[in-house]
Amino acid sequence: MLRHIQRRLLPLAAACLYTLISQAQTDIDAIMMNRNQFCAGFQYNHSSWDQYWEGTLKRENLNIGTVTTQSVAVMGNYGITKKLNLLFGLPYVFTKASAGTMAGQQGIQDGMLGAKWKAFSHQSGKNKYALFAIGGVSAPLSKYTPDFLPLSIGLHSKQAFLRGMADYQRGKFFTTASATYLLRSNVDIARTAYYTTRMHYSNEVEMPNAWTANLRAGYRTSHLIIEAVADQINTLGGFDIRRNDMPFISNRMNATNLGLNIRYEPRWLKQVSLTGGGMRTIAGRNMGQATAFYGGVFYIFQFGKKATTTQTR
């Protein structure tokens, strides 16, 4: 089913000083839908911070108080076969600050389409092994303003990602590890010049690419998953926020997050999945020290011949 808070961001890609979800979550877990199954639902996400890293210096910004980002996302996962799934995600995002005069933004953020392939699986006694390849693209679906961090709802960059993932399960306990490369397009902003480490007389901003690593481990059955998560995102380039300056979309953005996720399928509610969890940023660079939580509800629709099980791993 669908789970994990990321920060789609990003995952798949985190914007500076706040956490967003821009992807359906099964692009980063080892759960697959069977052929002709469609899992879809809604998820609410909440993230806030009142301290951030200006470069490597951790500080408080009393001018804007607590920055809060909320989103409601529709997400889905369709089983082409039991080894090939198609994924989508679309969030509507709200931002606000508790102090100062900067107004928050709201609107549709970036839509994501992806594919997930189980390339290898093997079972030996109680031990199960699986390898996955996941790829996808995302693009802005509204004309939101990216050059308004930390209250912009996104970076307005077209993105493509490729992820490799390995999963090991023994009995009811599992470990999943993945690494992702994220390719990002340049972004146009509404000014004719800007300064990074030098002056640029252009409205086009060159965006650094990024990589992420994710490790999760926990307890997994067909009706209950409880997992601890460690997540790292690093941009491959960019520059630090200057002292007492506002963040910029091409800043270096690094973050280390720890979290907990739960997915539960009540036996008395057939085909329904409930998800929840939280995450905390414990280290960062040009990022807010965010505390985030989420909750969602999803339903599995069966098309064609009914599968013998609702999911495969």
PDB file of C-alpha atoms in Angstrom:
ATOM      1  CA  MET A   1       0.000   0.000   0.000  1.00  0.00           C
ATOM      2  CA  LEU A   2       1.057   3.581   0.458  1.00  0.00           C
ATOM      3  CA  ARG A   3       3.177   4.832   3.262  1.00  0.00           C
ATOM      4  CA  HIS A   4       6.184   6.913   4.397  1.00  0.00           C
ATOM      5  CA  ILE A   5       6.583  10.587   4.914  1.00  0.00           C
ATOM      6  CA  GLN A   6       9.200  12.204   2.820  1.00  0.00           C
ATOM      7  CA  ARG A   7       9.864  14.853   2.541  1.00  0.00           C
ATOM      8  CA  ARG A   8       8.514  13.296  -2.390  1.00  0.00           C
ATOM      9  CA  LEU A   9       9.999  14.841  -1.200  1.00  0.00           C
ATOM     10  CA  LEU A  10      10.709  14.748  -1.852  1.00  0.00           C
ATOM     11  CA  PRO A  11      10.909  13.297  -2.295  1.00  0.00           C
ATOM     12  CA  LEU A  12      11.731  13.242  -3.341  1.00  0.00           C
ATOM     13  CA  ALA A  13      13.081  16.766  -3.178  1.00  0.00           C
ATOM     14  CA  ALA A  14      12.923  18.835  -0.007  1.00  0.00           C
ATOM     15  CA  ALA A  15      12.661  22.560  -0.569  1.00  0.00           C
ATOM     16  CA  CYS A  16      14.796  24.805   1.609  1.00  0.00           C
ATOM     17  CA  LEU A  17      13.640  25.124   5.231  1.00  0.00           C
ATOM     18  CA  TYR A  18      10.536  22.985   5.023  1.00  0.00           C
ATOM     19  CA  THR A  19       9.375  19.482   4.256  1.00  0.00           C
ATOM     20  CA  LEU A  20       6.996  18.538   1.457  1.00  0.00           C
ATOM     21  CA  ILE A  21       5.556  15.363   0.116  1.00  0.00           C
ATOM     22  CA  SER A  22       5.408  15.245  -3.641  1.00  0.00           C
ATOM     23  CA  GLN A  23       5.231  11.564  -4.392  1.00  0.00           C
ATOM     24  CA  ALA A  24       3.163   8.500  -3.801  1.00  0.00           C
ATOM     25  CA  GLN A  25       4.925   6.620  -1.070  1.00  0.00           C
ATOM     26  CA  THR A  26       5.292   3.186  -2.577  1.00  0.00           C
ATOM     27  CA  ASP A  27       8.207   4.433  -4.643  1.00  0.00           C
ATOM     28  CA  ILE A  28      10.356   3.885  -1.557  1.00  0.00           C
ATOM     29  CA  ASP A  29       9.033   0.698   0.070  1.00  0.00           C
ATOM     30  CA  ALA A  30       9.108  -2.968  -0.934  1.00  0.00           C
ATOM     31  CA  ILE A  31       5.336  -3.410  -1.284  1.00  0.00           C
ATOM     32  CA  MET A  32       3.859  -4.238  -4.707  1.00  0.00           C
ATOM     33  CA  MET A  33       0.268  -4.310  -5.915  1.00  0.00           C
ATOM     34  CA  ASN A  34      -0.874  -7.413  -7.783  1.00  0.00           C
ATOM     35  CA  ARG A  35      -2.035  -7.336 -11.387  1.00  0.00           C
ATOM     36  CA  ASN A  36      -5.189  -5.229 -11.979  1.00  0.00           C
ATOM     37  CA  GLN A  37      -5.202  -3.856  -8.432  1.00  0.00           C
ATOM     38  CA  PHE A  38      -5.452  -0.089  -7.943  1.00  0.00           C
ATOM     39  CA  CYS A  39      -4.701   1.408  -4.547  1.00  0.00           C
ATOM     40  CA  ALA A  40      -5.678   5.072  -4.159  1.00  0.00           C
ATOM     41  CA  GLY A  41      -6.399   7.470  -1.350  1.00  0.00           C
ATOM     42  CA  PHE A  42      -5.675  10.714   0.440  1.00  0.00           C
ATOM     43  CA  GLN A  43      -2.982  11.747   2.859  1.00  0.00           C
ATOM     44  CA  TYR A  44      -2.640  14.788   5.134  1.00  0.00           C
ATOM     45  CA  ASN A  45       0.843  16.053   6.020  1.00  0.00           C
ATOM     46  CA  HIS A  46       1.951  18.680   8.550  1.00  0.00           C
ATOM     47  CA  SER A  47       5.470  20.040   9.022  1.00  0.00           C
ATOM     48  CA  SER A  48       6.735  22.949  11.135  1.00  0.00           C
ATOM     49  CA  TRP A  49      10.007  24.488  12.313  1.00  0.00           C
ATOM     50  CA  ASP A  50      11.171  27.521  14.293  1.00  0.00           C
ATOM     51  CA  GLN A  51      14.929  26.921  14.061  1.00  0.00           C
ATOM     52  CA  TYR A  52      17.032  26.394  10.961  1.00  0.00           C
ATOM     53  CA  TRP A  53      20.577  25.989   9.718  1.00  0.00           C
ATOM     54  CA  GLU A  54      22.018  29.054   7.978  1.00  0.00           C
ATOM     55  CA  GLY A  55      24.779  27.122   6.261  1.00  0.00           C
ATOM     56  CA  THR A  56      26.045  25.057   9.189  1.00  0.00           C
ATOM     57  CA  LEU A  57      25.069  27.670  11.809  1.00  0.00           C
ATOM     58  CA  LYS A  58      21.904  26.714  13.668  1.00  0.00           C
ATOM     59  CA  ARG A  59      19.787  29.716  14.582  1.00  0.00           C
ATOM     60  CA  GLU A  60      16.323  31.029  15.328  1.00  0.00           C
ATOM     61  CA  ASN A  61      14.512  33.495  13.078  1.00  0.00           C
ATOM     62  CA  LEU A  62      12.167  35.582  15.201  1.00  0.00           C
ATOM     63  CA  ASN A  63      11.126  37.673  12.184  1.00  0.00           C
ATOM     64  CA  ILE A  64       8.869  34.903  10.863  1.00  0.00           C
ATOM     65  CA  GLY A  65       8.341  32.748  13.949  1.00  0.00           C
ATOM     66  CA  THR A  66       7.207  29.202  13.229  1.00  0.00           C
ATOM     67  CA  VAL A  67       6.943  28.192   9.577  1.00  0.00           C
ATOM     68  CA  THR A  68       4.219  25.607   8.930  1.00  0.00           C
ATOM     69  CA  THR A  69       3.664  23.600   5.758  1.00  0.00           C
ATOM     70  CA  GLN A  70       0.530  21.500   5.308  1.00  0.00           C
ATOM     71  CA  SER A  71      -0.535  19.429   2.332  1.00  0.00           C
ATOM     72  CA  VAL A  72      -3.342  17.174   1.210  1.00  0.00           C
ATOM     73  CA  ALA A  73      -2.229  14.688  -1.419  1.00  0.00           C
ATOM     74  CA  VAL A  74      -4.054  12.227  -3.638  1.00  0.00           C
ATOM     75  CA  MET A  75      -1.885   9.210  -4.426  1.00  0.00           C
ATOM     76  CA  GLY A  76      -2.264   5.951  -6.259  1.00  0.00           C
ATOM     77  CA  ASN A  77      -0.550   2.745  -7.328  1.00  0.00           C
ATOM     78  CA  TYR A  78      -1.736   0.448 -10.141  1.00  0.00           C
ATOM     79  CA  GLY A  79      -0.505  -3.088 -10.724  1.00  0.00           C
ATOM     80  CA  ILE A  80       0.295  -3.684 -14.401  1.00  0.00           C
ATOM     81  CA  THR A  81       1.686  -7.028 -13.264  1.00  0.00           C
ATOM     82  CA  LYS A  82       2.733  -8.249  -9.833  1.00  0.00           C
ATOM     83  CA  LYS A  83       6.275  -7.140 -10.722  1.00  0.00           C
ATOM     84  CA  LEU A  84       5.498  -3.811 -12.419  1.00  0.00           C
ATOM     85  CA  ASN A  85       3.496  -1.007 -10.793  1.00  0.00           C
ATOM     86  CA  LEU A  86       2.630   2.513 -11.940  1.00  0.00           C
ATOM     87  CA  LEU A  87       2.517   5.313  -9.354  1.00  0.00           C
ATOM     88  CA  PHE A  88       1.179   8.850  -9.193  1.00  0.00           C
ATOM     89  CA  GLY A  89       0.953  11.646  -6.641  1.00  0.00           C
ATOM     90  CA  LEU A  90      -0.522  15.141  -6.571  1.00  0.00           C
ATOM     91  CA  PRO A  91      -0.337  17.422  -3.487  1.00  0.00           C
ATOM     92  CA  TYR A  92      -2.121  20.665  -2.654  1.00  0.00           C
ATOM     93  CA  VAL A  93       0.155  22.637  -0.340  1.00  0.00           C
ATOM     94  CA  PHE A  94      -0.368  25.451   2.196  1.00  0.00           C
ATOM     95  CA  THR A  95       2.378  27.478   3.906  1.00  0.00           C
ATOM     96  CA  LYS A  96       2.256  30.126   6.629  1.00  0.00           C
ATOM     97  CA  ALA A  97       4.457  31.927   9.160  1.00  0.00           C
ATOM     98  CA  SER A  98       3.350  32.743  12.706  1.00  0.00           C
ATOM     99  CA  ALA A  99       5.075  36.141  12.813  1.00  0.00           C
ATOM    100  CA  GLY A 100       6.085  38.945  10.487  1.00  0.00           C
ATOM    101  CA  THR A 101       4.373  40.292   7.384  1.00  0.00           C
ATOM    102  CA  MET A 102       5.194  37.591   4.799  1.00  0.00           C
ATOM    103  CA  ALA A 103       2.021  35.948   3.529  1.00  0.00           C
ATOM    104  CA  GLY A 104       1.929  32.214   3.006  1.00  0.00           C
ATOM    105  CA  GLN A 105       1.211  30.484  -0.290  1.00  0.00           C
ATOM    106  CA  GLN A 106      -1.168  27.749  -1.293  1.00  0.00           C
ATOM    107  CA  GLY A 107      -1.870  25.794  -4.449  1.00  0.00           C
ATOM    108  CA  ILE A 108      -1.277  22.644  -6.444  1.00  0.00           C
ATOM    109  CA  GLN A 109       2.391  21.773  -6.287  1.00  0.00           C
ATOM    110  CA  ASP A 110       4.161  19.180  -8.493  1.00  0.00           C
ATOM    111  CA  GLY A 111       2.546  16.109 -10.039  1.00  0.00           C
ATOM    112  CA  MET A 112       4.542  12.860 -10.057  1.00  0.00           C
ATOM    113  CA  LEU A 113       4.378   9.809 -12.339  1.00  0.00           C
ATOM    114  CA  GLY A 114       6.580   6.801 -11.729  1.00  0.00           C
ATOM    115  CA  ALA A 115       7.144   3.111 -12.336  1.00  0.00           C
ATOM    116  CA  LYS A 116       8.338   0.460  -9.912  1.00  0.00           C
ATOM    117  CA  TRP A 117       9.843  -2.846 -11.081  1.00  0.00           C
ATOM    118  CA  LYS A 118      10.663  -5.844  -8.926  1.00  0.00           C
ATOM    119  CA  ALA A 119      13.738  -7.006 -10.796  1.00  0.00           C
ATOM    120  CA  PHE A 120      14.662  -9.976  -8.583  1.00  0.00           C
ATOM    121  CA  SER A 121      13.160 -12.026  -5.772  1.00  0.00           C
ATOM    122  CA  HIS A 122      14.291 -15.166  -3.988  1.00  0.00           C
ATOM    123  CA  GLN A 123      13.199 -17.113  -0.922  1.00  0.00           C
ATOM    124  CA  SER A 124      15.307 -19.536   1.080  1.00  0.00           C
ATOM    125  CA  GLY A 125      13.541 -20.885   4.138  1.00  0.00           C
ATOM    126  CA  LYS A 126      12.436 -17.912   6.248  1.00  0.00           C
ATOM    127  CA  ASN A 127      14.694 -15.543   4.310  1.00  0.00           C
ATOM    128  CA  LYS A 128      13.294 -13.417   1.465  1.00  0.00           C
ATOM    129  CA  TYR A 129      15.378 -11.223  -0.823  1.00  0.00           C
ATOM    130  CA  ALA A 130      14.215  -8.691  -3.414  1.00  0.00           C
ATOM    131  CA  LEU A 131      15.737  -6.025  -5.656  1.00  0.00           C
ATOM    132  CA  PHE A 132      13.794  -3.128  -7.167  1.00  0.00           C
ATOM    133  CA  ALA A 133      14.331  -0.387  -9.740  1.00  0.00           C
ATOM    134  CA  ILE A 134      12.149   2.718  -9.523  1.00  0.00           C
ATOM    135  CA  GLY A 135      12.062   5.719 -11.815  1.00  0.00           C
ATOM    136  CA  GLY A 136       9.821   8.692 -12.363  1.00  0.00           C
ATOM    137  CA  VAL A 137       9.325  12.323 -13.266  1.00  0.00           C
ATOM    138  CA  SER A 138       7.632  15.283 -11.620  1.00  0.00           C
ATOM    139  CA  ALA A 139       6.649  18.710 -12.902  1.00  0.00           C
ATOM    140  CA  PRO A 140       4.937  21.833 -11.533  1.00  0.00           C
ATOM    141  CA  LEU A 141       1.201  21.875 -12.275  1.00  0.00           C
ATOM    142  CA  SER A 142       0.539  25.477 -11.260  1.00  0.00           C
ATOM    143  CA  LYS A 143       2.242  28.859 -11.614  1.00  0.00           C
ATOM    144  CA  TYR A 144       3.330  29.190  -8.006  1.00  0.00           C
ATOM    145  CA  THR A 145       6.267  31.464  -7.150  1.00  0.00           C
ATOM    146  CA  PRO A 146       9.433  29.521  -6.226  1.00  0.00           C
ATOM    147  CA  ASP A 147      11.482  32.626  -5.376  1.00  0.00           C
ATOM    148  CA  PHE A 148       9.737  33.165  -2.038  1.00  0.00           C
ATOM    149  CA  LEU A 149      11.454  30.738   0.319  1.00  0.00           C
ATOM    150  CA  PRO A 150      10.797  29.662   2.980  1.00  0.00           C
ATOM    151  CA  LEU A 151       7.090  30.214   2.197  1.00  0.00           C
ATOM    152  CA  SER A 152       7.067  29.047  -1.412  1.00  0.00           C
ATOM    153  CA  ILE A 153       5.166  25.775  -1.883  1.00  0.00           C
ATOM    154  CA  GLY A 154       7.973  24.311  -4.012  1.00  0.00           C
ATOM    155  CA  LEU A 155      11.015  24.887  -6.211  1.00  0.00           C
ATOM    156  CA  HIS A 156       9.160  24.810  -9.583  1.00  0.00           C
ATOM    157  CA  SER A 157      11.812  22.551 -11.109  1.00  0.00           C
ATOM    158  CA  LYS A 158      11.036  19.645 -13.431  1.00  0.00           C
ATOM    159  CA  GLN A 159      12.641  16.542 -11.989  1.00  0.00           C
ATOM    160  CA  ALA A 160      13.531  12.975 -12.927  1.00  0.00           C
ATOM    161  CA  PHE A 161      14.720  10.330 -10.492  1.00  0.00           C
ATOM    162  CA  LEU A 162      16.158   6.824 -10.554  1.00  0.00           C
ATOM    163  CA  ARG A 163      16.271   4.654  -7.440  1.00  0.00           C
ATOM    164  CA  GLY A 164      17.785   1.285  -6.642  1.00  0.00           C
ATOM    165  CA  MET A 165      16.374  -0.603  -3.659  1.00  0.00           C
ATOM    166  CA  ALA A 166      17.133  -3.850  -1.814  1.00  0.00           C
ATOM    167  CA  ASP A 167      14.827  -5.583   0.664  1.00  0.00           C
ATOM    168  CA  TYR A 168      15.528  -8.423   3.095  1.00  0.00           C
ATOM    169  CA  GLN A 169      12.899 -10.096   5.269  1.00  0.00           C
ATOM    170  CA  ARG A 170      13.304 -12.900   7.777  1.00  0.00           C
ATOM    171  CA  GLY A 171      10.016 -14.073   9.194  1.00  0.00           C
ATOM    172  CA  LYS A 172       8.114 -10.912  10.115  1.00  0.00           C
ATOM    173  CA  PHE A 173      11.148  -8.624  10.403  1.00  0.00           C
ATOM    174  CA  PHE A 174      12.661  -6.701   7.501  1.00  0.00           C
ATOM    175  CA  THR A 175      15.254  -4.188   6.367  1.00  0.00           C
ATOM    176  CA  THR A 176      14.996  -2.042   3.222  1.00  0.00           C
ATOM    177  CA  ALA A 177      17.774   0.170   1.835  1.00  0.00           C
ATOM    178  CA  SER A 178      17.648   2.468  -1.179  1.00  0.00           C
ATOM    179  CA  ALA A 179      19.644   5.167  -2.945  1.00  0.00           C
ATOM    180  CA  THR A 180      18.306   7.741  -5.414  1.00  0.00           C
ATOM    181  CA  TYR A 181      19.757  10.146  -7.960  1.00  0.00           C
ATOM    182  CA  LEU A 182      17.626  13.206  -8.693  1.00  0.00           C
ATOM    183  CA  LEU A 183      18.058  15.265 -11.871  1.00  0.00           C
ATOM    184  CA  ARG A 184      16.569  18.780 -11.750  1.00  0.00           C
ATOM    185  CA  SER A 185      15.897  21.319 -14.485  1.00  0.00           C
ATOM    186  CA  ASN A 186      16.756  25.005 -14.310  1.00  0.00           C
ATOM    187  CA  VAL A 187      14.117  27.397 -12.975  1.00  0.00           C
ATOM    188  CA  ASP A 188      12.949  30.789 -14.257  1.00  0.00           C
ATOM    189  CA  ILE A 189      12.264  33.466 -11.641  1.00  0.00           C
ATOM    190  CA  ALA A 190      10.525  36.846 -11.864  1.00  0.00           C
ATOM    191  CA  ARG A 191      13.610  39.050 -11.793  1.00  0.00           C
ATOM    192  CA  THR A 192      16.343  39.850 -14.301  1.00  0.00           C
ATOM    193  CA  ALA A 193      19.335  39.476 -11.982  1.00  0.00           C
ATOM    194  CA  TYR A 194      20.238  37.617  -8.792  1.00  0.00           C
ATOM    195  CA  TYR A 195      23.287  36.950  -6.629  1.00  0.00           C
ATOM    196  CA  THR A 196      24.627  33.574  -5.481  1.00  0.00           C
ATOM    197  CA  THR A 197      28.395  33.651  -4.971  1.00  0.00           C
ATOM    198  CA  ARG A 198      28.547  36.043  -7.924  1.00  0.00           C
ATOM    199  CA  MET A 199      26.161  38.239  -9.877  1.00  0.00           C
ATOM    200  CA  HIS A 200      23.938  36.609 -12.531  1.00  0.00           C
ATOM    201  CA  TYR A 201      22.272  38.875 -15.090  1.00  0.00           C
ATOM    202  CA  SER A 202      19.559  36.397 -16.007  1.00  0.00           C
ATOM    203  CA  ASN A 203      16.187  35.148 -14.805  1.00  0.00           C
ATOM    204  CA  GLU A 204      17.271  31.500 -15.203  1.00  0.00           C
ATOM    205  CA  VAL A 205      18.609  29.740 -12.119  1.00  0.00           C
ATOM    206  CA  GLU A 206      20.800  26.661 -12.479  1.00  0.00           C
ATOM    207  CA  MET A 207      19.568  24.040 -10.017  1.00  0.00           C
ATOM    208  CA  PRO A 208      21.922  21.509  -8.401  1.00  0.00           C
ATOM    209  CA  ASN A 209      21.049  17.846  -8.743  1.00  0.00           C
ATOM    210  CA  ALA A 210      20.664  15.759  -5.589  1.00  0.00           C
ATOM    211  CA  TRP A 211      20.983  12.294  -4.107  1.00  0.00           C
ATOM    212  CA  THR A 212      19.115  10.599  -1.293  1.00  0.00           C
ATOM    213  CA  ALA A 213      19.635   7.498   0.825  1.00  0.00           C
ATOM    214  CA  ASN A 214      16.953   5.755   2.856  1.00  0.00           C
ATOM    215  CA  LEU A 215      17.106   2.944   5.399  1.00  0.00           C
ATOM    216  CA  ARG A 216      14.084   1.411   7.084  1.00  0.00           C
ATOM    217  CA  ALA A 217      13.656  -1.588   9.337  1.00  0.00           C
ATOM    218  CA  GLY A 218      10.848  -3.079  11.359  1.00  0.00           C
ATOM    219  CA  TYR A 219       7.964  -5.517  11.570  1.00  0.00           C
ATOM    220  CA  ARG A 220       5.901  -6.472   8.517  1.00  0.00           C
ATOM    221  CA  THR A 221       2.871  -8.721   8.032  1.00  0.00           C
ATOM    222  CA  SER A 222       0.014  -8.622   5.536  1.00  0.00           C
ATOM    223  CA  HIS A 223      -2.065  -6.484   7.945  1.00  0.00           C
ATOM    224  CA  LEU A 224       0.475  -4.460   9.939  1.00  0.00           C
ATOM    225  CA  ILE A 225       3.750  -2.697   9.203  1.00  0.00           C
ATOM    226  CA  ILE A 226       5.735  -0.790  11.837  1.00  0.00           C
ATOM    227  CA  GLU A 227       9.065   0.631  10.732  1.00  0.00           C
ATOM    228  CA  ALA A 228      11.810   2.984  11.851  1.00  0.00           C
ATOM    229  CA  VAL A 229      13.224   5.185   9.089  1.00  0.00           C
ATOM    230  CA  ALA A 230      16.499   7.042   8.545  1.00  0.00           C
ATOM    231  CA  ASP A 231      16.669   9.377   5.561  1.00  0.00           C
ATOM    232  CA  GLN A 232      19.443  11.528   4.072  1.00  0.00           C
ATOM    233  CA  ILE A 233      19.193  14.098   1.257  1.00  0.00           C
ATOM    234  CA  ASN A 234      22.116  16.070  -0.194  1.00  0.00           C
ATOM    235  CA  THR A 235      22.267  18.466  -3.106  1.00  0.00           C
ATOM    236  CA  LEU A 236      25.256  18.148  -5.420  1.00  0.00           C
ATOM    237  CA  GLY A 237      26.236  21.790  -5.425  1.00  0.00           C
ATOM    238  CA  GLY A 238      24.624  25.058  -4.456  1.00  0.00           C
ATOM    239  CA  PHE A 239      25.740  27.654  -1.918  1.00  0.00           C
ATOM    240  CA  ASP A 240      25.019  28.558   1.698  1.00  0.00           C
ATOM    241  CA  ILE A 241      22.502  31.154   2.842  1.00  0.00           C
ATOM    242  CA  ARG A 242      24.351  34.391   3.515  1.00  0.00           C
ATOM    243  CA  ARG A 243      24.261  35.762   7.053  1.00  0.00           C
ATOM    244  CA  ASN A 244      20.812  37.275   7.807  1.00  0.00           C
ATOM    245  CA  ASP A 245      19.690  36.778   4.196  1.00  0.00           C
ATOM    246  CA  MET A 246      16.672  34.924   2.826  1.00  0.00           C
ATOM    247  CA  PRO A 247      17.124  31.416   1.394  1.00  0.00           C
ATOM    248  CA  PHE A 248      17.350  30.929  -2.371  1.00  0.00           C
ATOM    249  CA  ILE A 249      16.154  28.064  -4.556  1.00  0.00           C
ATOM    250  CA  SER A 250      19.673  26.967  -5.580  1.00  0.00           C
ATOM    251  CA  ASN A 251      21.072  26.862  -2.028  1.00  0.00           C
ATOM    252  CA  ARG A 252      22.872  23.749  -0.913  1.00  0.00           C
ATOM    253  CA  MET A 253      20.192  21.762   0.944  1.00  0.00           C
ATOM    254  CA  ASN A 254      21.199  18.813   3.130  1.00  0.00           C
ATOM    255  CA  ALA A 255      19.099  17.083   5.776  1.00  0.00           C
ATOM    256  CA  THR A 256      19.203  14.005   7.993  1.00  0.00           C
ATOM    257  CA  ASN A 257      15.797  12.755   9.177  1.00  0.00           C
ATOM    258  CA  LEU A 258      14.644  10.044  11.578  1.00  0.00           C
ATOM    259  CA  GLY A 259      11.078   8.801  11.731  1.00  0.00           C
ATOM    260  CA  LEU A 260       8.507   6.119  12.404  1.00  0.00           C
ATOM    261  CA  ASN A 261       5.777   4.811  10.072  1.00  0.00           C
ATOM    262  CA  ILE A 262       2.762   2.582  10.682  1.00  0.00           C
ATOM    263  CA  ARG A 263       0.419   0.968   8.180  1.00  0.00           C
ATOM    264  CA  TYR A 264      -2.606  -1.006   9.352  1.00  0.00           C
ATOM    265  CA  GLU A 265      -5.215  -2.927   7.385  1.00  0.00           C
ATOM    266  CA  PRO A 266      -8.139  -3.776   9.686  1.00  0.00           C
ATOM    267  CA  ARG A 267      -9.418  -7.293   9.070  1.00  0.00           C
ATOM    268  CA  TRP A 268     -12.973  -5.989   9.504  1.00  0.00           C
ATOM    269  CA  LEU A 269     -12.476  -3.294   6.824  1.00  0.00           C
ATOM    270  CA  LYS A 270     -11.649  -5.229   3.690  1.00  0.00           C
ATOM    271  CA  GLN A 271      -9.333  -3.480   1.206  1.00  0.00           C
ATOM    272  CA  VAL A 272      -8.853  -0.429   3.470  1.00  0.00           C
ATOM    273  CA  SER A 273      -5.412   0.704   4.612  1.00  0.00           C
ATOM    274  CA  LEU A 274      -4.707   3.305   7.318  1.00  0.00           C
ATOM    275  CA  THR A 275      -1.303   4.999   7.458  1.00  0.00           C
ATOM    276  CA  GLY A 276       0.400   7.311   9.912  1.00  0.00           C
ATOM    277  CA  GLY A 277       3.783   8.416  11.104  1.00  0.00           C
ATOM    278  CA  GLY A 278       6.190  11.187  11.884  1.00  0.00           C
ATOM    279  CA  MET A 279       9.699  12.417  11.199  1.00  0.00           C
ATOM    280  CA  ARG A 280      12.221  14.798  12.773  1.00  0.00           C
ATOM    281  CA  THR A 281      15.140  16.573  11.089  1.00  0.00           C
ATOM    282  CA  ILE A 282      18.155  15.999  13.339  1.00  0.00           C
ATOM    283  CA  ALA A 283      20.863  17.642  11.209  1.00  0.00           C
ATOM    284  CA  GLY A 284      20.882  19.912   8.207  1.00  0.00           C
ATOM    285  CA  ARG A 285      22.405  22.621   6.081  1.00  0.00           C
ATOM    286  CA  ASN A 286      20.265  25.525   4.842  1.00  0.00           C
ATOM    287  CA  MET A 287      17.229  23.602   6.101  1.00  0.00           C
ATOM    288  CA  GLY A 288      14.648  24.050   8.824  1.00  0.00           C
ATOM    289  CA  GLN A 289      14.738  21.672  11.785  1.00  0.00           C
ATOM    290  CA  ALA A 290      11.305  20.332  10.991  1.00  0.00           C
ATOM    291  CA  THR A 291       8.979  18.090  12.941  1.00  0.00           C
ATOM    292  CA  ALA A 292       6.501  16.390  10.623  1.00  0.00           C
ATOM    293  CA  PHE A 293       3.604  13.974  10.908  1.00  0.00           C
ATOM    294  CA  TYR A 294       1.078  12.491   8.513  1.00  0.00           C
ATOM    295  CA  GLY A 295      -2.022  10.330   8.292  1.00  0.00           C
ATOM    296  CA  GLY A 296      -3.833   8.764   5.369  1.00  0.00           C
ATOM    297  CA  VAL A 297      -6.536   6.382   4.251  1.00  0.00           C
ATOM    298  CA  PHE A 298      -6.398   4.232   1.103  1.00  0.00           C
ATOM    299  CA  TYR A 299      -8.594   1.702  -0.641  1.00  0.00           C
ATOM    300  CA  ILE A 300      -7.724  -1.178  -2.986  1.00  0.00           C
ATOM    301  CA  PHE A 301      -9.899  -1.536  -6.072  1.00  0.00           C
ATOM    302  CA  GLN A 302      -9.822  -4.859  -7.901  1.00  0.00           C
ATOM    303  CA  PHE A 303     -10.287  -4.859 -11.685  1.00  0.00           C
ATOM    304  CA  GLY A 304     -10.683  -8.041 -13.681  1.00  0.00           C
ATOM    305  CA  LYS A 305     -10.020 -11.412 -12.099  1.00  0.00           C
ATOM    306  CA  LYS A 306      -9.640 -11.160  -8.334  1.00  0.00           C
ATOM    307  CA  ALA A 307      -6.146 -11.819  -7.025  1.00  0.00           C
ATOM    308  CA  THR A 308      -5.596 -14.403  -4.314  1.00  0.00           C
ATOM    309  CA  THR A 309      -3.819 -11.801  -2.174  1.00  0.00           C
ATOM    310  CA  THR A 310      -4.036  -8.042  -2.070  1.00  0.00           C
ATOM    311  CA  GLN A 311      -0.293  -7.392  -2.136  1.00  0.00           C
ATOM    312  CA  THR A 312       2.987  -8.988  -2.987  1.00  0.00           C
ATOM    313  CA  ARG A 313       6.397  -8.307  -1.599  1.00  0.00           C
TER     314      ARG A 313
END
